[in-house]
Short mmCIF file of C-alpha atoms and ligand atoms in Angstrom, two decimals:
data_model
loop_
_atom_site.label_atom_id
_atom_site.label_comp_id
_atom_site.label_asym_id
_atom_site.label_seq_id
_atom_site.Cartn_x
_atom_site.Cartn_y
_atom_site.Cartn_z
CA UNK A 1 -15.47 16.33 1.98
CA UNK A 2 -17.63 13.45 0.97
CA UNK A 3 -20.25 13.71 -1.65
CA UNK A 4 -24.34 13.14 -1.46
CA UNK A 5 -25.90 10.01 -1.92
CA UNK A 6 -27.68 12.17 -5.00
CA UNK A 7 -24.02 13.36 -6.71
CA UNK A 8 -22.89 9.90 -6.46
CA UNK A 9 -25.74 7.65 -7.90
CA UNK A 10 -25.74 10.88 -11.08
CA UNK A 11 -22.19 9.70 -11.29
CA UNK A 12 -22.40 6.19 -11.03
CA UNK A 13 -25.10 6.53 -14.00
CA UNK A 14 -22.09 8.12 -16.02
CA UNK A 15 -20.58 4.49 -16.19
CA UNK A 16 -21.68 1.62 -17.79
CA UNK A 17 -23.63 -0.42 -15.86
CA UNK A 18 -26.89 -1.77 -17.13
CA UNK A 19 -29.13 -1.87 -13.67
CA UNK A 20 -30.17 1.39 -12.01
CA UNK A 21 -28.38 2.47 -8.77
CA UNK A 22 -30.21 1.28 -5.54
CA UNK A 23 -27.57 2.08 -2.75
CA UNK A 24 -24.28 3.81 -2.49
CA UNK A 25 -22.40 3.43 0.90
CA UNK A 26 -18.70 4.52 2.04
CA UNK A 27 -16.46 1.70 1.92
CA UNK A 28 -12.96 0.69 3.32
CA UNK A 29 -10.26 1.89 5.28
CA UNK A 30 -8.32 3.43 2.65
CA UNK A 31 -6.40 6.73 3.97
CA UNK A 32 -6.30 8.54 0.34
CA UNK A 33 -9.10 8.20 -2.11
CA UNK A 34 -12.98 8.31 -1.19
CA UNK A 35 -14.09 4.87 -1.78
CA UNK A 36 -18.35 4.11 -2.08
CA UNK A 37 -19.95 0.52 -2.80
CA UNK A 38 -22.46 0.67 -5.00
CA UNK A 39 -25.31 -1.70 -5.32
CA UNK A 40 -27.25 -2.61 -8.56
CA UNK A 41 -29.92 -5.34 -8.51
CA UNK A 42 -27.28 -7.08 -11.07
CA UNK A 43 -24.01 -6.92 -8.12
CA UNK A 44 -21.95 -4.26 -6.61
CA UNK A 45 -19.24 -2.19 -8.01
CA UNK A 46 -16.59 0.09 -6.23
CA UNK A 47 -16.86 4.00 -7.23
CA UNK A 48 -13.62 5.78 -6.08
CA UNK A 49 -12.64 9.60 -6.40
CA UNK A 50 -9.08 9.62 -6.76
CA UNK A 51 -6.89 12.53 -4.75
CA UNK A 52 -5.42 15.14 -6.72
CA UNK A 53 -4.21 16.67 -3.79
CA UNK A 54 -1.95 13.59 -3.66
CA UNK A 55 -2.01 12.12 -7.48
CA UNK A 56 -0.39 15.08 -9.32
CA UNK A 57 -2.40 13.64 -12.66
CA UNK A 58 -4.90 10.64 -11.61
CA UNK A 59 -5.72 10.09 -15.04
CA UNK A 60 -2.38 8.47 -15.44
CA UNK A 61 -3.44 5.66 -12.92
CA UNK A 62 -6.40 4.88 -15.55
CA UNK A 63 -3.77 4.77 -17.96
CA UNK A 64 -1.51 2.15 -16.25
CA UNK A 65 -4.91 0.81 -15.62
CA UNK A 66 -5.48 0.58 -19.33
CA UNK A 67 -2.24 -0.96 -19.64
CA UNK A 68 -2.37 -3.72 -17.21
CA UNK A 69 -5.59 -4.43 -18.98
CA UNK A 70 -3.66 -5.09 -22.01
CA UNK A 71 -1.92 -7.85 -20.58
CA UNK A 72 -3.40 -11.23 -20.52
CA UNK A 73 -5.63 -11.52 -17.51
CA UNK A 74 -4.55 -14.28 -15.26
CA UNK A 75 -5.90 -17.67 -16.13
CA UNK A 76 -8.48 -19.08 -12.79
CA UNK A 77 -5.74 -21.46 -11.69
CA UNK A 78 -3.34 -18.88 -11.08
CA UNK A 79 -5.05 -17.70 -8.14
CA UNK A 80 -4.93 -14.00 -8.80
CA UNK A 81 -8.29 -11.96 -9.28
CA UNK A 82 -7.35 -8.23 -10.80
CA UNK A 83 -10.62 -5.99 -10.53
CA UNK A 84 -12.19 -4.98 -13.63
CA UNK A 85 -12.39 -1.02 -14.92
CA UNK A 86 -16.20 0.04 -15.86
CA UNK A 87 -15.83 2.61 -18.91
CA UNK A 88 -18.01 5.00 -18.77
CA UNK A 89 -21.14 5.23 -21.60
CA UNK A 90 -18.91 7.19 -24.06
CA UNK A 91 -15.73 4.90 -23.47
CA UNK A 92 -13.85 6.43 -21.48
CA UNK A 93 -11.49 5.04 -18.50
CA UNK A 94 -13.22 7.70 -15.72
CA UNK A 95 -15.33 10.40 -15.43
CA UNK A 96 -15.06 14.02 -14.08
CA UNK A 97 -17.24 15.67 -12.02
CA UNK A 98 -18.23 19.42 -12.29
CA UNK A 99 -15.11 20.64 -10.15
CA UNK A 100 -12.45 18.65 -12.41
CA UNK A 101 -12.53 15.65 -10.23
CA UNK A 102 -11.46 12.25 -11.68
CA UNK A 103 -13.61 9.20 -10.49
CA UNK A 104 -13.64 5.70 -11.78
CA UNK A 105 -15.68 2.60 -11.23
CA UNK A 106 -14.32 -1.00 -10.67
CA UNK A 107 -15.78 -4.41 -10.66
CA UNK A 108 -16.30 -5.30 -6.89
CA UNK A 109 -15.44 -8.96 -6.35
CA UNK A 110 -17.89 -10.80 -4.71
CA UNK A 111 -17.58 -13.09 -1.80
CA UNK A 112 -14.28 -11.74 -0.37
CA UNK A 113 -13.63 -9.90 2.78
CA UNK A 114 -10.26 -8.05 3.90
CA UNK A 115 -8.61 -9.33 7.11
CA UNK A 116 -7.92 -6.87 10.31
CA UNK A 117 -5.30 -8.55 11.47
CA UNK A 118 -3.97 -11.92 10.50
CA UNK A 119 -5.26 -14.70 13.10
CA UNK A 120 -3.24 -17.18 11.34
CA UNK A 121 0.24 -18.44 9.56
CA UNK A 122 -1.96 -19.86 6.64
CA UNK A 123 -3.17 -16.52 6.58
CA UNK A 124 0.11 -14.70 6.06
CA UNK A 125 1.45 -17.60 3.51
CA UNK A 126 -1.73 -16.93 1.95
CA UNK A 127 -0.04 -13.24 1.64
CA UNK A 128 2.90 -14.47 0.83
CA UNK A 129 1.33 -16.16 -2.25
CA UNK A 130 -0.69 -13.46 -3.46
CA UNK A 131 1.97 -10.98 -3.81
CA UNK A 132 3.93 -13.09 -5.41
CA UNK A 133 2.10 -14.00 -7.83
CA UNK A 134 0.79 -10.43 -8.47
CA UNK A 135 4.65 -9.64 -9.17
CA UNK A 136 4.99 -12.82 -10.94
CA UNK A 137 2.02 -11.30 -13.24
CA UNK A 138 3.62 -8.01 -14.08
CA UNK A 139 7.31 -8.97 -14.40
CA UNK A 140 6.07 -9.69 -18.16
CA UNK A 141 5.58 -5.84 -18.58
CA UNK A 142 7.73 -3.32 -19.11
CA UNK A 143 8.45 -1.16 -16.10
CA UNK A 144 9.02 1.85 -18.72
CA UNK A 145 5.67 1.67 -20.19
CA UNK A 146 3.69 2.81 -16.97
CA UNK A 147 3.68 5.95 -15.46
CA UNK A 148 4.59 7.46 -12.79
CA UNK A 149 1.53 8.07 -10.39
CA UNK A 150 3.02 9.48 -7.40
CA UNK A 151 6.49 11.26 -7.93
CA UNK A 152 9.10 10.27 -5.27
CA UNK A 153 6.49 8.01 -3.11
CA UNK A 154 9.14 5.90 -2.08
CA UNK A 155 11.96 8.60 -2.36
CA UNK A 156 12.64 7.84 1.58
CA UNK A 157 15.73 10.41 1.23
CA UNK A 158 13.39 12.96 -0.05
CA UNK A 159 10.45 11.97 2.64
CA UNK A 160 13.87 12.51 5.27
CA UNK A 161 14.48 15.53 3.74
CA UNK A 162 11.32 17.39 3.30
CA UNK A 163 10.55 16.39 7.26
CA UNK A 164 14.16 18.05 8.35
CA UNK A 165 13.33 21.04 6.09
CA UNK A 166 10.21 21.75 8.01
CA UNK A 167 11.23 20.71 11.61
CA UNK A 168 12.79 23.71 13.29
CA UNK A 169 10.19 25.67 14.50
CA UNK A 170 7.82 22.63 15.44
CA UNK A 171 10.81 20.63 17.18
CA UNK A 172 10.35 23.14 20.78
CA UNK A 173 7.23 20.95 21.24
CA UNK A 174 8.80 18.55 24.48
CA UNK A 175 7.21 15.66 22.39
CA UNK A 176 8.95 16.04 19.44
CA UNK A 177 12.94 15.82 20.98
CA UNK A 178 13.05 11.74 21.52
CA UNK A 179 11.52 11.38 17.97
CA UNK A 180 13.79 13.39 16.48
CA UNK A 181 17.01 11.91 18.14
CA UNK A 182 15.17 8.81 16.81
CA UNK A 183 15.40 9.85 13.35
CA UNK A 184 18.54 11.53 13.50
CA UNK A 185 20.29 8.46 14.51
CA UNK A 186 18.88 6.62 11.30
CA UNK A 187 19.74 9.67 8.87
CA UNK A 188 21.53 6.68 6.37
CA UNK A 189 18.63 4.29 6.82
CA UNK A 190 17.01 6.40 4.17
CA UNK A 191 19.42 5.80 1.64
CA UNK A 192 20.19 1.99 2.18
CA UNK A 193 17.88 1.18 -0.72
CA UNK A 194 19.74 4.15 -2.71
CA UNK A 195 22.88 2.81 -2.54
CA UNK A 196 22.00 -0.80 -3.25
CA UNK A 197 20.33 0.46 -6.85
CA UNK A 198 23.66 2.57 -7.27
CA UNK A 199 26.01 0.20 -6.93
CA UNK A 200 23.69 -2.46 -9.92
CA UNK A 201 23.00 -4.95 -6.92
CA UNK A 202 18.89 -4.24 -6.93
CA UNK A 203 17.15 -2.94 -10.08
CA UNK A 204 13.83 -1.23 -10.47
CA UNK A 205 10.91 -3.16 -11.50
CA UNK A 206 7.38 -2.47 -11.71
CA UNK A 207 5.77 -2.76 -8.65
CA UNK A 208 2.25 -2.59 -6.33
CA UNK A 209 3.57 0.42 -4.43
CA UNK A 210 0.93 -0.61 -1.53
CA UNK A 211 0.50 -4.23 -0.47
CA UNK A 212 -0.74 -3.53 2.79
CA UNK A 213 -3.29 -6.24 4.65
CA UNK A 214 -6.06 -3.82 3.57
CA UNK A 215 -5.74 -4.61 -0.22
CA UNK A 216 -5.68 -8.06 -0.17
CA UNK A 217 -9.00 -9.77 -0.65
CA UNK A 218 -9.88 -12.92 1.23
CA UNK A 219 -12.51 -15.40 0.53
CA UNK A 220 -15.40 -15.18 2.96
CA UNK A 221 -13.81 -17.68 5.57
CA UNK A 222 -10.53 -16.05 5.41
CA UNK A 223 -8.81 -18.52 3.95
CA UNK A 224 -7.56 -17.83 0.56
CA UNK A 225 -6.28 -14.95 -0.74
CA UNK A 226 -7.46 -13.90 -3.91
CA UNK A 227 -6.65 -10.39 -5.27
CA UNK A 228 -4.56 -7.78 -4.68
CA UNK A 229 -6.40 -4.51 -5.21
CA UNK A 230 -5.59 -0.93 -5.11
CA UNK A 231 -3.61 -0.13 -8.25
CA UNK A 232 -3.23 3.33 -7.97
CA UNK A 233 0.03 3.09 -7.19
CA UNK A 234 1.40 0.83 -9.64
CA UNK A 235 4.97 2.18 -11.29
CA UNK A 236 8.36 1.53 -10.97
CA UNK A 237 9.50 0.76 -7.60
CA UNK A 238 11.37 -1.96 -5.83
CA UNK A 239 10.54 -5.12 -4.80
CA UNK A 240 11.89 -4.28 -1.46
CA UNK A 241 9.11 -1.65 -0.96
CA UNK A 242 6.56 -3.78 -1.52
CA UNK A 243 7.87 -6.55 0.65
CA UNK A 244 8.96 -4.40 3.01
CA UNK A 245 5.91 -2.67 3.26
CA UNK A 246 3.23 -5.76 2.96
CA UNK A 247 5.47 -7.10 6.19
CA UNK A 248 5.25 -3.98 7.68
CA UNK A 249 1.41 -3.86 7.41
CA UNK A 250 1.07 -7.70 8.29
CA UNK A 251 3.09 -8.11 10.87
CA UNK A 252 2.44 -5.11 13.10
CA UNK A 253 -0.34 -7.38 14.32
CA UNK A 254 -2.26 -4.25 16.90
CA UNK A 255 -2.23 -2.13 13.76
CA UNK A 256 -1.59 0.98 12.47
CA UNK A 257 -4.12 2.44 14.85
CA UNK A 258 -2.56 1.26 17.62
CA UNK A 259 -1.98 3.95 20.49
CA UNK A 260 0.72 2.67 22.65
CA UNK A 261 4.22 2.38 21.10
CA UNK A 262 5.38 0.50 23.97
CA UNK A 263 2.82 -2.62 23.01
CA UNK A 264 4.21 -2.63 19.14
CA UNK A 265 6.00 -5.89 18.12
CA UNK A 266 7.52 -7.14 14.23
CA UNK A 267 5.95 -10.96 14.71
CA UNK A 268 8.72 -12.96 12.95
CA UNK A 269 6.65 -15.82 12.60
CA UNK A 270 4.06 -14.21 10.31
CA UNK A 271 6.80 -12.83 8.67
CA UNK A 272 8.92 -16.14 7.91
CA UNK A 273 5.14 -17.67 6.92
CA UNK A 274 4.28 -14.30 4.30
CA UNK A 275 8.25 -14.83 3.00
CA UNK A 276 7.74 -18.49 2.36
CA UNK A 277 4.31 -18.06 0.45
CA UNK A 278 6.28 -15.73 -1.50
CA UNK A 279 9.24 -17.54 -2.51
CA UNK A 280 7.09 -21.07 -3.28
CA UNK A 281 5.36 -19.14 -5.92
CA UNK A 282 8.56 -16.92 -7.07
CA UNK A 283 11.18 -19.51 -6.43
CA UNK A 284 14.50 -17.95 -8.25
CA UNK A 285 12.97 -14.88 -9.58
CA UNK A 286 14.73 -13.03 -6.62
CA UNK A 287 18.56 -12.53 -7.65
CA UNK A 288 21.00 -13.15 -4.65
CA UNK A 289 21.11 -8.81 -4.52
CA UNK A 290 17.39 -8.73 -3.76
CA UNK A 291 17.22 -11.27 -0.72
CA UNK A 292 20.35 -9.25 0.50
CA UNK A 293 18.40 -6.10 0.58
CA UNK A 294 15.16 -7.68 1.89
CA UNK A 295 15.99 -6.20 5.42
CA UNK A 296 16.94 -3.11 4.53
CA UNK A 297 13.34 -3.15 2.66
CA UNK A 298 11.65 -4.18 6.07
CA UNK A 299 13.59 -2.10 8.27
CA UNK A 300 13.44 1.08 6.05
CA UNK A 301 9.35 1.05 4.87
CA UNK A 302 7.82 1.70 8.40
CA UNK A 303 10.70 4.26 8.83
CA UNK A 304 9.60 5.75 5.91
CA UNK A 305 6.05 6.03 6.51
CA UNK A 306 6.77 7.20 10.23
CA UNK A 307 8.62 9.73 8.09
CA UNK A 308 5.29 10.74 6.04
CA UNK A 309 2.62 10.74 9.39
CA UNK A 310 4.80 12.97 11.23
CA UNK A 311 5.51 15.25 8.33
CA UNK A 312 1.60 15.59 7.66
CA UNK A 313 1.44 16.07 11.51
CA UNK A 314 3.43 19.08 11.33
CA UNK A 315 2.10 20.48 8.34
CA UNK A 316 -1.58 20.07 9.05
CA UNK A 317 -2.82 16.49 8.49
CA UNK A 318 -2.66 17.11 4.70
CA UNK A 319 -2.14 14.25 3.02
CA UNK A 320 -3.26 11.64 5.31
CA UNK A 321 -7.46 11.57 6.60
CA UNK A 322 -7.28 11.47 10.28
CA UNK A 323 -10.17 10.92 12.65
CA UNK A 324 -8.67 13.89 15.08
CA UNK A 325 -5.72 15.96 15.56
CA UNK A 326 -2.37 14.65 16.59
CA UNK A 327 -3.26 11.25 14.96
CA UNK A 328 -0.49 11.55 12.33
CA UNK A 329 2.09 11.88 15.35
CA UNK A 330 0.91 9.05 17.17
CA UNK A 331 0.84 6.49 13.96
CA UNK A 332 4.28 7.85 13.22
CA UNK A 333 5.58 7.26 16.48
CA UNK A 334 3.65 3.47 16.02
CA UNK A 335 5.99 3.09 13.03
CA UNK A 336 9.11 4.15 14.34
CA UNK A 337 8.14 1.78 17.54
CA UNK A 338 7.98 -0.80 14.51
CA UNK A 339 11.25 0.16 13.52
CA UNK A 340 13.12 -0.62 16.90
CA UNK A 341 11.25 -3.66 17.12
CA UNK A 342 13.00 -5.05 13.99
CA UNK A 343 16.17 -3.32 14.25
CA UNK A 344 16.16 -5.64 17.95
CA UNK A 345 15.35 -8.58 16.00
CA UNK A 346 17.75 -8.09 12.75
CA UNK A 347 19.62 -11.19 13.58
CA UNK A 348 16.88 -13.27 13.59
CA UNK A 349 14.89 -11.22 10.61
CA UNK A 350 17.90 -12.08 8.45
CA UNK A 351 18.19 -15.88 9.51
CA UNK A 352 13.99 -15.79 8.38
CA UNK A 353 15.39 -14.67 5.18
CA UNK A 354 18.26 -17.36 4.67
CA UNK A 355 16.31 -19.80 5.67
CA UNK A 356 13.24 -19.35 3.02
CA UNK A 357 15.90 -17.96 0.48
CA UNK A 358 19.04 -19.07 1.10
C1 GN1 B 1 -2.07 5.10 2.15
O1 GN1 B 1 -4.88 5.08 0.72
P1 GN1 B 1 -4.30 3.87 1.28
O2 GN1 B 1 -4.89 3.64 2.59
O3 GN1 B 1 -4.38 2.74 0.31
C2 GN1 B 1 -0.76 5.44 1.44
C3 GN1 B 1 0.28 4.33 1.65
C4 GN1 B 1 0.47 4.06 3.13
C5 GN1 B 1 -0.87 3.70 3.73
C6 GN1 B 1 -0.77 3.48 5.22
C7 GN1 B 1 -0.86 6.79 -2.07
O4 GN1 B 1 -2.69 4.04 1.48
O5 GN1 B 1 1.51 4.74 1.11
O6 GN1 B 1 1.40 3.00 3.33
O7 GN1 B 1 -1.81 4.76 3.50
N1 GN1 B 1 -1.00 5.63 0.02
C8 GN1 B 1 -0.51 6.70 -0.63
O8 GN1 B 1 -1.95 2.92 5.70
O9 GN1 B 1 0.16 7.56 -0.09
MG1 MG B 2 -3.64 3.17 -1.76
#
């Protein structure tokens, strides 16, 4: 359900911006929110209507968002651009349409572009960099003091076991037997990162919660990184998830829209490349417990969101926009393809690791 050009400019003139409206156009790729660009004669901005089907409060991202505002923005030579929140004209953090919806508008950084696919190992290092120092950046706050946006987003035992709860009358389908046994021969994949927090050797920290290629904004040739955006999912996580996922997004070079599970491939060298842009800027901020559980991270975050398509697929495409029916299945079944691919390549995916961290 997307809103008319005539809704959104009333909204957009909710918000503080000093130039009148000329243009408001859908923007991105993102799967969850409905993003718009909106053009001013004075610049652009980025108007967003967050998901309460997904965000059980979105207010409390603006909150976090409030929070992370708090903190010292990055100084230039950092090398880490954070997007600015537009209050609205009384103050406030967002604004709410007439049906209780919760939108917001951000400061759209000029000159940047979002990559595809990476072309290049500069690229990926570039990757590398920027994540790091996003962590870098927020290891100075408090995990405690944010809030939790999304309740159990990274739960993979709970993803595992809401899929297995709803399987049994869906699992006749012919499709649906391999992908199953898949699964079912992984059933304590889902709790590697579990046990690794129980037994003290990882610890929650606050974390990006979505560093996939999509939210990371290049300069116009594609050659530096320079933010990290998409903070609605910033809480306590692990940095495992958001390695684990950024590689997964990176190095799945055809994409998450990829059709054929039989062409997917982990590329190790833009993985080695995004894990040594990482560890120049966050040399010894990983203890020797979080490079041991980087696989598990890599290995267990495309599992985990194969986990999520396919139980959208068989509840309805809920969660996740989809372009046409039985998409969900097929990106899930691109995942778990993902999945094999590293589990194939462990020996080498760990050797990657020792050789940037070890
Ligand atoms: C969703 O909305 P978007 O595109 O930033 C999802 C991520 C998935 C990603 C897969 C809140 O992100 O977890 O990894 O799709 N975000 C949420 O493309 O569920
Ligand atoms: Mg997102």
């Amino acid at each position: 359900m997307s809103a008319d050009v005539r809704s959104l400019i009333a909204l957009c003139e909710q918000f503080a911006i000093e130039r009148p409206v000329e243009a408001v156009a859908p923007l991105g790729r993102g799967l969850i929110n409905e993003t718009y660009r909106v053009e001013t004669g004075g610049g652009c901005s980025v108007l967003q209507r967050l998901n309460d089907r997904v965000f059980p409060a979105p207010e409390r991202i603006l909150t976090n968002l409030a929070r992370l505002a708090e903190h010292p923005e990055p100084p230039e030579s950092f090398g880490l651009r954070v997007p600015a929140l537009i209050p609205s004209r009384t103050g406030a953090p967002f604004v709410r349409d007439a049906s209780g919806a919760v939108w917001r508008l951000m400061e759209f950084i000029p000159d940047t572009c979002t990559l595809p696919r990476l072309q290049e190992t500069s690229q990926a290092r570039e990757v590398g960099r920027i994540l790091g120092r996003f962590h870098r950046w927020i290891s100075a706050l408090p995990s405690a003091d944010f809030a939790v946006t999304l309740p159990g987003y990274h739960d993979t035992s709970g993803h595992l076991k809401r899929l297995m709860a709803l399987s049994d009358a869906r699992r006749a389908a012919p499709e649906m037997g391999p992908i199953f046994d898949f699964i079912e021969a992984r059933l304590d994949l889902a709790e590697a990162l579990d046990r690794a927090v129980q037994s003290g050797r990882i610890v929650p920290r606050l974390t990006h919660g979505d560093p996939k290629l999509d939210n990371i904004l290049f300069d116009r040739d594609g050659r530096r990184a320079l933010a990290l955006i998409d903070l609605d999912t910033l809480q306590p996580g692990l940095i495992q998830h958001d390695l684990g996922d950024c590689l997964r997004s990176c190095c799945n070079v055809l994409g998450e829209a990829e059709t054929d599970p039989a062409k997917v491939r982990f590329d190790l060298v833009l993985a080695a490349a995004i894990l040594t842009g990482y560890a120049e800027v966050t040399r010894g901020w990983l203890s020797d417990g979080d490079i041991d559980s980087l696989f598990d991270g890599i290995r267990v975050m495309p599992f985990e969101l194969g986990l999520r398509f396919l139980t959208d697929h068989l509840q309805g495409d809920r969660y996740f926009k989809v372009d046409r029916p039985g998409r969900n299945l097929i990106k899930a079944q691109i995942q778990f393809a993902l999945v094999a691919d590293i589990e194939r390549r462990e020996p080498e995916i760990r050797a990657a690791i020792q050789a940037v961290f070890g």
